[in-house]
DNA sequence: TTCTGTGCAAAGCCTTTGCACTGGG
DNA sequence: CCCAGTGCAAAGGCTTTGCACAGAA
């Protein structure tokens, strides 16, 4: 599982800096387009294609978490935890909690073993309404 | 959770029959386009838009299982089990095992409760290489 | 100077939609 | 006969790509 390949050289640019800043400004998962809008709203300007390319690169480098929502859209969020984990996401406001639960990992492997599967990976995300949004009705 | 709404009237048509037949012919998850190709390969002809509309309808009616793969594509499969469940899917040949594990359900609810989330739902799929494909190298 | 990064516009892909025709009941 | 269902083509929405220019090192 170790990607022996060293990450390619990465230059420090205005676009990357702005994208990192924007990611750091929130705990929520953002789409490429959503992030682009936030940047634009700040009066800054970065090409949408660059946002897509950069988020993809950050994801490859493990600098951001990413997942695909129910609509098939990719969402990205600054990486808080390094180890493998899952998310509990408020489907209303997007607030996210990271879940580092070893039980799930072992469950996944156990089930896979039982069926003779190897190279197991899994996609596990929980959605709900967070307490704040719940209060607001 | 009961969808009190009675399903709208559904007519028996050639397209629906062909789509059902094709779904029944395999245990694997199929994309709309993949299913359309299978139908075409049988020398039959159904509009692609109809396949999309029909699969969506079957999904709404609970007649098929569906999920979104890592590429964001919707996949459909004939429904084997009625109760809520998850899947263990071979990422090579698409063979699928249904998992009816109550432990996961209770885990999800427990975690959500701990964080004050309500209306919990979850997206859980396992991917791996099945024993047959593993043997083939 | 060199080569990565960026912007823009075009193209790709999966999916949905509008509209007129077809066919099930 | 009537309305759900279908086909086709166009449009949508997210994402990727080609290419020439800009800017980091």
PDB file of N, CA, C and O in Angstrom, chain A residues 5-66:
ATOM      1  N   UNK A   5       6.360   6.172  -4.798  1.00  0.00           N
ATOM      2  CA  UNK A   5       6.658   7.329  -5.605  1.00  0.00           C
ATOM      3  C   UNK A   5       6.663   8.612  -4.767  1.00  0.00           C
ATOM      4  O   UNK A   5       5.705   8.905  -4.070  1.00  0.00           O
ATOM      5  N   UNK A   6       7.751   9.347  -4.873  1.00  0.00           N
ATOM      6  CA  UNK A   6       7.799  10.635  -4.180  1.00  0.00           C
ATOM      7  C   UNK A   6       6.893  11.609  -4.916  1.00  0.00           C
ATOM      8  O   UNK A   6       6.818  11.586  -6.136  1.00  0.00           O
ATOM      9  N   UNK A   7       6.156  12.435  -4.167  1.00  0.00           N
ATOM     10  CA  UNK A   7       5.257  13.397  -4.810  1.00  0.00           C
ATOM     11  C   UNK A   7       6.058  14.348  -5.698  1.00  0.00           C
ATOM     12  O   UNK A   7       7.115  14.810  -5.300  1.00  0.00           O
ATOM     13  N   UNK A   8       5.550  14.618  -6.880  1.00  0.00           N
ATOM     14  CA  UNK A   8       6.218  15.510  -7.822  1.00  0.00           C
ATOM     15  C   UNK A   8       6.458  16.872  -7.172  1.00  0.00           C
ATOM     16  O   UNK A   8       5.827  17.213  -6.183  1.00  0.00           O
ATOM     17  N   UNK A   9       7.348  17.628  -7.735  1.00  0.00           N
ATOM     18  CA  UNK A   9       7.610  18.953  -7.175  1.00  0.00           C
ATOM     19  C   UNK A   9       6.345  19.813  -7.278  1.00  0.00           C
ATOM     20  O   UNK A   9       5.617  19.734  -8.248  1.00  0.00           O
ATOM     21  N   UNK A  10       6.102  20.584  -6.242  1.00  0.00           N
ATOM     22  CA  UNK A  10       4.907  21.425  -6.213  1.00  0.00           C
ATOM     23  C   UNK A  10       5.325  22.868  -5.994  1.00  0.00           C
ATOM     24  O   UNK A  10       5.992  23.183  -4.999  1.00  0.00           O
ATOM     25  N   UNK A  11       4.916  23.728  -6.879  1.00  0.00           N
ATOM     26  CA  UNK A  11       5.282  25.133  -6.707  1.00  0.00           C
ATOM     27  C   UNK A  11       4.286  25.875  -5.836  1.00  0.00           C
ATOM     28  O   UNK A  11       3.116  25.532  -5.810  1.00  0.00           O
ATOM     29  N   UNK A  12       4.770  26.877  -5.143  1.00  0.00           N
ATOM     30  CA  UNK A  12       3.894  27.713  -4.327  1.00  0.00           C
ATOM     31  C   UNK A  12       3.326  28.817  -5.203  1.00  0.00           C
ATOM     32  O   UNK A  12       4.067  29.661  -5.701  1.00  0.00           O
ATOM     33  N   UNK A  13       2.022  28.762  -5.402  1.00  0.00           N
ATOM     34  CA  UNK A  13       1.420  29.772  -6.277  1.00  0.00           C
ATOM     35  C   UNK A  13       0.269  30.462  -5.574  1.00  0.00           C
ATOM     36  O   UNK A  13      -0.221  29.990  -4.549  1.00  0.00           O
ATOM     37  N   UNK A  14      -0.154  31.573  -6.162  1.00  0.00           N
ATOM     38  CA  UNK A  14      -1.258  32.342  -5.610  1.00  0.00           C
ATOM     39  C   UNK A  14      -2.524  31.489  -5.547  1.00  0.00           C
ATOM     40  O   UNK A  14      -3.214  31.454  -4.527  1.00  0.00           O
ATOM     41  N   UNK A  15      -2.807  30.775  -6.632  1.00  0.00           N
ATOM     42  CA  UNK A  15      -4.017  29.963  -6.681  1.00  0.00           C
ATOM     43  C   UNK A  15      -4.029  28.929  -5.551  1.00  0.00           C
ATOM     44  O   UNK A  15      -5.025  28.793  -4.825  1.00  0.00           O
ATOM     45  N   UNK A  16      -2.934  28.228  -5.384  1.00  0.00           N
ATOM     46  CA  UNK A  16      -2.891  27.190  -4.347  1.00  0.00           C
ATOM     47  C   UNK A  16      -3.028  27.781  -2.969  1.00  0.00           C
ATOM     48  O   UNK A  16      -3.664  27.196  -2.088  1.00  0.00           O
ATOM     49  N   UNK A  17      -2.419  28.924  -2.786  1.00  0.00           N
ATOM     50  CA  UNK A  17      -2.520  29.587  -1.495  1.00  0.00           C
ATOM     51  C   UNK A  17      -3.969  29.969  -1.190  1.00  0.00           C
ATOM     52  O   UNK A  17      -4.479  29.739  -0.094  1.00  0.00           O
ATOM     53  N   UNK A  18      -4.639  30.546  -2.177  1.00  0.00           N
ATOM     54  CA  UNK A  18      -6.034  30.948  -1.998  1.00  0.00           C
ATOM     55  C   UNK A  18      -6.910  29.732  -1.723  1.00  0.00           C
ATOM     56  O   UNK A  18      -7.799  29.767  -0.867  1.00  0.00           O
ATOM     57  N   UNK A  19      -6.673  28.656  -2.444  1.00  0.00           N
ATOM     58  CA  UNK A  19      -7.484  27.457  -2.271  1.00  0.00           C
ATOM     59  C   UNK A  19      -7.254  26.868  -0.875  1.00  0.00           C
ATOM     60  O   UNK A  19      -8.214  26.481  -0.198  1.00  0.00           O
ATOM     61  N   UNK A  20      -6.005  26.841  -0.430  1.00  0.00           N
ATOM     62  CA  UNK A  20      -5.730  26.339   0.922  1.00  0.00           C
ATOM     63  C   UNK A  20      -6.402  27.216   1.968  1.00  0.00           C
ATOM     64  O   UNK A  20      -7.012  26.717   2.906  1.00  0.00           O
ATOM     65  N   UNK A  21      -6.277  28.522   1.801  1.00  0.00           N
ATOM     66  CA  UNK A  21      -6.908  29.453   2.750  1.00  0.00           C
ATOM     67  C   UNK A  21      -8.395  29.180   2.872  1.00  0.00           C
ATOM     68  O   UNK A  21      -8.946  29.135   3.959  1.00  0.00           O
ATOM     69  N   UNK A  22      -9.021  29.029   1.720  1.00  0.00           N
ATOM     70  CA  UNK A  22     -10.470  28.834   1.712  1.00  0.00           C
ATOM     71  C   UNK A  22     -10.838  27.509   2.357  1.00  0.00           C
ATOM     72  O   UNK A  22     -11.804  27.423   3.123  1.00  0.00           O
ATOM     73  N   UNK A  23     -10.066  26.470   2.076  1.00  0.00           N
ATOM     74  CA  UNK A  23     -10.321  25.179   2.713  1.00  0.00           C
ATOM     75  C   UNK A  23     -10.159  25.306   4.223  1.00  0.00           C
ATOM     76  O   UNK A  23     -10.943  24.750   4.997  1.00  0.00           O
ATOM     77  N   UNK A  24      -9.140  26.060   4.645  1.00  0.00           N
ATOM     78  CA  UNK A  24      -8.875  26.196   6.074  1.00  0.00           C
ATOM     79  C   UNK A  24      -9.945  27.010   6.789  1.00  0.00           C
ATOM     80  O   UNK A  24     -10.078  26.926   8.004  1.00  0.00           O
ATOM     81  N   UNK A  25     -10.685  27.801   6.011  1.00  0.00           N
ATOM     82  CA  UNK A  25     -11.661  28.700   6.635  1.00  0.00           C
ATOM     83  C   UNK A  25     -12.926  27.980   7.066  1.00  0.00           C
ATOM     84  O   UNK A  25     -13.820  28.585   7.646  1.00  0.00           O
ATOM     85  N   UNK A  26     -13.042  26.692   6.762  1.00  0.00           N
ATOM     86  CA  UNK A  26     -14.277  25.995   7.134  1.00  0.00           C
ATOM     87  C   UNK A  26     -14.013  24.535   7.486  1.00  0.00           C
ATOM     88  O   UNK A  26     -13.005  23.972   7.071  1.00  0.00           O
ATOM     89  N   UNK A  27     -14.946  23.962   8.235  1.00  0.00           N
ATOM     90  CA  UNK A  27     -14.852  22.549   8.594  1.00  0.00           C
ATOM     91  C   UNK A  27     -15.707  21.707   7.652  1.00  0.00           C
ATOM     92  O   UNK A  27     -15.780  20.505   7.802  1.00  0.00           O
ATOM     93  N   UNK A  28     -16.368  22.367   6.719  1.00  0.00           N
ATOM     94  CA  UNK A  28     -17.326  21.650   5.889  1.00  0.00           C
ATOM     95  C   UNK A  28     -16.719  21.128   4.598  1.00  0.00           C
ATOM     96  O   UNK A  28     -15.694  21.609   4.141  1.00  0.00           O
ATOM     97  N   UNK A  29     -17.403  20.161   4.032  1.00  0.00           N
ATOM     98  CA  UNK A  29     -16.997  19.650   2.734  1.00  0.00           C
ATOM     99  C   UNK A  29     -17.486  20.612   1.662  1.00  0.00           C
ATOM    100  O   UNK A  29     -18.629  21.053   1.692  1.00  0.00           O
ATOM    101  N   UNK A  30     -16.611  20.928   0.738  1.00  0.00           N
ATOM    102  CA  UNK A  30     -16.958  21.862  -0.330  1.00  0.00           C
ATOM    103  C   UNK A  30     -16.782  21.201  -1.687  1.00  0.00           C
ATOM    104  O   UNK A  30     -15.880  20.401  -1.885  1.00  0.00           O
ATOM    105  N   UNK A  31     -17.641  21.559  -2.621  1.00  0.00           N
ATOM    106  CA  UNK A  31     -17.447  21.105  -3.991  1.00  0.00           C
ATOM    107  C   UNK A  31     -16.449  22.045  -4.648  1.00  0.00           C
ATOM    108  O   UNK A  31     -16.194  23.143  -4.147  1.00  0.00           O
ATOM    109  N   UNK A  32     -15.898  21.627  -5.766  1.00  0.00           N
ATOM    110  CA  UNK A  32     -14.948  22.483  -6.479  1.00  0.00           C
ATOM    111  C   UNK A  32     -15.630  23.805  -6.827  1.00  0.00           C
ATOM    112  O   UNK A  32     -15.063  24.879  -6.632  1.00  0.00           O
ATOM    113  N   UNK A  33     -16.830  23.709  -7.312  1.00  0.00           N
ATOM    114  CA  UNK A  33     -17.547  24.920  -7.703  1.00  0.00           C
ATOM    115  C   UNK A  33     -17.876  25.779  -6.492  1.00  0.00           C
ATOM    116  O   UNK A  33     -17.803  27.007  -6.552  1.00  0.00           O
ATOM    117  N   UNK A  34     -18.267  25.145  -5.400  1.00  0.00           N
ATOM    118  CA  UNK A  34     -18.570  25.890  -4.179  1.00  0.00           C
ATOM    119  C   UNK A  34     -17.348  26.630  -3.676  1.00  0.00           C
ATOM    120  O   UNK A  34     -17.425  27.805  -3.287  1.00  0.00           O
ATOM    121  N   UNK A  35     -16.223  25.946  -3.693  1.00  0.00           N
ATOM    122  CA  UNK A  35     -14.983  26.571  -3.251  1.00  0.00           C
ATOM    123  C   UNK A  35     -14.628  27.739  -4.172  1.00  0.00           C
ATOM    124  O   UNK A  35     -14.203  28.801  -3.723  1.00  0.00           O
ATOM    125  N   UNK A  36     -14.828  27.545  -5.439  1.00  0.00           N
ATOM    126  CA  UNK A  36     -14.549  28.604  -6.416  1.00  0.00           C
ATOM    127  C   UNK A  36     -15.404  29.827  -6.144  1.00  0.00           C
ATOM    128  O   UNK A  36     -14.933  30.962  -6.199  1.00  0.00           O
ATOM    129  N   UNK A  37     -16.657  29.593  -5.804  1.00  0.00           N
ATOM    130  CA  UNK A  37     -17.552  30.710  -5.497  1.00  0.00           C
ATOM    131  C   UNK A  37     -17.086  31.466  -4.254  1.00  0.00           C
ATOM    132  O   UNK A  37     -17.160  32.689  -4.199  1.00  0.00           O
ATOM    133  N   UNK A  38     -16.635  30.722  -3.249  1.00  0.00           N
ATOM    134  CA  UNK A  38     -16.147  31.360  -2.034  1.00  0.00           C
ATOM    135  C   UNK A  38     -14.965  32.275  -2.342  1.00  0.00           C
ATOM    136  O   UNK A  38     -14.867  33.392  -1.844  1.00  0.00           O
ATOM    137  N   UNK A  39     -14.066  31.780  -3.168  1.00  0.00           N
ATOM    138  CA  UNK A  39     -12.898  32.574  -3.540  1.00  0.00           C
ATOM    139  C   UNK A  39     -13.332  33.831  -4.278  1.00  0.00           C
ATOM    140  O   UNK A  39     -12.875  34.935  -3.984  1.00  0.00           O
ATOM    141  N   UNK A  40     -14.242  33.639  -5.202  1.00  0.00           N
ATOM    142  CA  UNK A  40     -14.734  34.773  -5.976  1.00  0.00           C
ATOM    143  C   UNK A  40     -15.414  35.802  -5.063  1.00  0.00           C
ATOM    144  O   UNK A  40     -15.234  37.010  -5.218  1.00  0.00           O
ATOM    145  N   UNK A  41     -16.183  35.268  -4.109  1.00  0.00           N
ATOM    146  CA  UNK A  41     -16.900  36.148  -3.185  1.00  0.00           C
ATOM    147  C   UNK A  41     -15.948  37.000  -2.357  1.00  0.00           C
ATOM    148  O   UNK A  41     -16.304  38.091  -1.894  1.00  0.00           O
ATOM    149  N   UNK A  42     -14.744  36.498  -2.178  1.00  0.00           N
ATOM    150  CA  UNK A  42     -13.746  37.264  -1.426  1.00  0.00           C
ATOM    151  C   UNK A  42     -13.098  38.334  -2.299  1.00  0.00           C
ATOM    152  O   UNK A  42     -12.168  39.014  -1.875  1.00  0.00           O
ATOM    153  N   UNK A  43     -13.562  38.434  -3.540  1.00  0.00           N
ATOM    154  CA  UNK A  43     -12.998  39.411  -4.441  1.00  0.00           C
ATOM    155  C   UNK A  43     -11.754  38.915  -5.152  1.00  0.00           C
ATOM    156  O   UNK A  43     -11.126  39.646  -5.918  1.00  0.00           O
ATOM    157  N   UNK A  44     -11.406  37.650  -4.903  1.00  0.00           N
ATOM    158  CA  UNK A  44     -10.231  37.090  -5.565  1.00  0.00           C
ATOM    159  C   UNK A  44     -10.690  36.357  -6.819  1.00  0.00           C
ATOM    160  O   UNK A  44     -11.879  36.127  -7.017  1.00  0.00           O
ATOM    161  N   UNK A  45      -9.729  35.980  -7.632  1.00  0.00           N
ATOM    162  CA  UNK A  45     -10.103  35.303  -8.866  1.00  0.00           C
ATOM    163  C   UNK A  45      -9.143  34.160  -9.193  1.00  0.00           C
ATOM    164  O   UNK A  45      -7.935  34.375  -9.304  1.00  0.00           O
ATOM    165  N   UNK A  46      -9.710  32.983  -9.327  1.00  0.00           N
ATOM    166  CA  UNK A  46      -8.936  31.800  -9.716  1.00  0.00           C
ATOM    167  C   UNK A  46      -9.776  31.021 -10.719  1.00  0.00           C
ATOM    168  O   UNK A  46     -10.991  30.912 -10.551  1.00  0.00           O
ATOM    169  N   UNK A  47      -9.157  30.519 -11.749  1.00  0.00           N
ATOM    170  CA  UNK A  47      -9.902  29.765 -12.756  1.00  0.00           C
ATOM    171  C   UNK A  47     -10.536  28.519 -12.176  1.00  0.00           C
ATOM    172  O   UNK A  47      -9.940  27.849 -11.326  1.00  0.00           O
ATOM    173  N   UNK A  48     -11.746  28.207 -12.629  1.00  0.00           N
ATOM    174  CA  UNK A  48     -12.447  27.030 -12.115  1.00  0.00           C
ATOM    175  C   UNK A  48     -11.666  25.757 -12.408  1.00  0.00           C
ATOM    176  O   UNK A  48     -11.553  24.873 -11.558  1.00  0.00           O
ATOM    177  N   UNK A  49     -11.081  25.678 -13.580  1.00  0.00           N
ATOM    178  CA  UNK A  49     -10.305  24.492 -13.944  1.00  0.00           C
ATOM    179  C   UNK A  49      -9.146  24.306 -12.984  1.00  0.00           C
ATOM    180  O   UNK A  49      -8.810  23.177 -12.607  1.00  0.00           O
ATOM    181  N   UNK A  50      -8.561  25.402 -12.593  1.00  0.00           N
ATOM    182  CA  UNK A  50      -7.446  25.329 -11.648  1.00  0.00           C
ATOM    183  C   UNK A  50      -7.917  24.794 -10.302  1.00  0.00           C
ATOM    184  O   UNK A  50      -7.223  24.002  -9.659  1.00  0.00           O
ATOM    185  N   UNK A  51      -9.113  25.206  -9.892  1.00  0.00           N
ATOM    186  CA  UNK A  51      -9.654  24.697  -8.638  1.00  0.00           C
ATOM    187  C   UNK A  51      -9.837  23.183  -8.729  1.00  0.00           C
ATOM    188  O   UNK A  51      -9.429  22.442  -7.833  1.00  0.00           O
ATOM    189  N   UNK A  52     -10.400  22.721  -9.813  1.00  0.00           N
ATOM    190  CA  UNK A  52     -10.576  21.281 -10.006  1.00  0.00           C
ATOM    191  C   UNK A  52      -9.232  20.573  -9.970  1.00  0.00           C
ATOM    192  O   UNK A  52      -9.051  19.569  -9.290  1.00  0.00           O
ATOM    193  N   UNK A  53      -8.281  21.093 -10.738  1.00  0.00           N
ATOM    194  CA  UNK A  53      -6.967  20.452 -10.803  1.00  0.00           C
ATOM    195  C   UNK A  53      -6.285  20.445  -9.445  1.00  0.00           C
ATOM    196  O   UNK A  53      -5.671  19.445  -9.041  1.00  0.00           O
ATOM    197  N   UNK A  54      -6.391  21.551  -8.753  1.00  0.00           N
ATOM    198  CA  UNK A  54      -5.695  21.666  -7.474  1.00  0.00           C
ATOM    199  C   UNK A  54      -6.305  20.763  -6.411  1.00  0.00           C
ATOM    200  O   UNK A  54      -5.594  20.092  -5.663  1.00  0.00           O
ATOM    201  N   UNK A  55      -7.631  20.720  -6.346  1.00  0.00           N
ATOM    202  CA  UNK A  55      -8.273  19.867  -5.351  1.00  0.00           C
ATOM    203  C   UNK A  55      -7.920  18.407  -5.605  1.00  0.00           C
ATOM    204  O   UNK A  55      -7.665  17.637  -4.674  1.00  0.00           O
ATOM    205  N   UNK A  56      -7.880  18.049  -6.861  1.00  0.00           N
ATOM    206  CA  UNK A  56      -7.531  16.682  -7.216  1.00  0.00           C
ATOM    207  C   UNK A  56      -6.099  16.379  -6.764  1.00  0.00           C
ATOM    208  O   UNK A  56      -5.818  15.312  -6.216  1.00  0.00           O
ATOM    209  N   UNK A  57      -5.231  17.348  -6.974  1.00  0.00           N
ATOM    210  CA  UNK A  57      -3.830  17.184  -6.575  1.00  0.00           C
ATOM    211  C   UNK A  57      -3.716  17.077  -5.055  1.00  0.00           C
ATOM    212  O   UNK A  57      -3.020  16.201  -4.540  1.00  0.00           O
ATOM    213  N   UNK A  58      -4.428  17.952  -4.351  1.00  0.00           N
ATOM    214  CA  UNK A  58      -4.401  17.903  -2.889  1.00  0.00           C
ATOM    215  C   UNK A  58      -4.887  16.535  -2.404  1.00  0.00           C
ATOM    216  O   UNK A  58      -4.363  15.960  -1.455  1.00  0.00           O
ATOM    217  N   UNK A  59      -5.900  16.034  -3.061  1.00  0.00           N
ATOM    218  CA  UNK A  59      -6.440  14.727  -2.680  1.00  0.00           C
ATOM    219  C   UNK A  59      -5.404  13.637  -2.911  1.00  0.00           C
ATOM    220  O   UNK A  59      -5.189  12.772  -2.066  1.00  0.00           O
ATOM    221  N   UNK A  60      -4.736  13.694  -4.052  1.00  0.00           N
ATOM    222  CA  UNK A  60      -3.698  12.712  -4.355  1.00  0.00           C
ATOM    223  C   UNK A  60      -2.593  12.764  -3.313  1.00  0.00           C
ATOM    224  O   UNK A  60      -2.042  11.740  -2.923  1.00  0.00           O
ATOM    225  N   UNK A  61      -2.264  13.968  -2.894  1.00  0.00           N
ATOM    226  CA  UNK A  61      -1.184  14.147  -1.931  1.00  0.00           C
ATOM    227  C   UNK A  61      -1.625  13.861  -0.501  1.00  0.00           C
ATOM    228  O   UNK A  61      -0.823  13.939   0.426  1.00  0.00           O
ATOM    229  N   UNK A  62      -2.925  13.606  -0.321  1.00  0.00           N
ATOM    230  CA  UNK A  62      -3.424  13.350   1.029  1.00  0.00           C
ATOM    231  C   UNK A  62      -3.577  14.614   1.842  1.00  0.00           C
ATOM    232  O   UNK A  62      -3.692  14.577   3.063  1.00  0.00           O
ATOM    233  N   UNK A  63      -3.615  15.734   1.155  1.00  0.00           N
ATOM    234  CA  UNK A  63      -3.732  17.009   1.875  1.00  0.00           C
ATOM    235  C   UNK A  63      -5.192  17.333   2.179  1.00  0.00           C
ATOM    236  O   UNK A  63      -5.484  18.134   3.058  1.00  0.00           O
ATOM    237  N   UNK A  64      -6.113  16.728   1.460  1.00  0.00           N
ATOM    238  CA  UNK A  64      -7.537  16.921   1.742  1.00  0.00           C
ATOM    239  C   UNK A  64      -8.266  15.583   1.747  1.00  0.00           C
ATOM    240  O   UNK A  64      -7.834  14.626   1.118  1.00  0.00           O
ATOM    241  N   UNK A  65      -9.386  15.575   2.483  1.00  0.00           N
ATOM    242  CA  UNK A  65     -10.294  14.433   2.446  1.00  0.00           C
ATOM    243  C   UNK A  65     -11.240  14.663   1.295  1.00  0.00           C
ATOM    244  O   UNK A  65     -11.528  15.805   0.940  1.00  0.00           O
ATOM    245  N   UNK A  66     -11.761  13.611   0.747  1.00  0.00           N
ATOM    246  CA  UNK A  66     -12.731  13.797  -0.322  1.00  0.00           C
ATOM    247  C   UNK A  66     -13.739  12.665  -0.292  1.00  0.00           C
ATOM    248  O   UNK A  66     -13.470  11.580   0.208  1.00  0.00           O
TER     249      UNK A  66
END
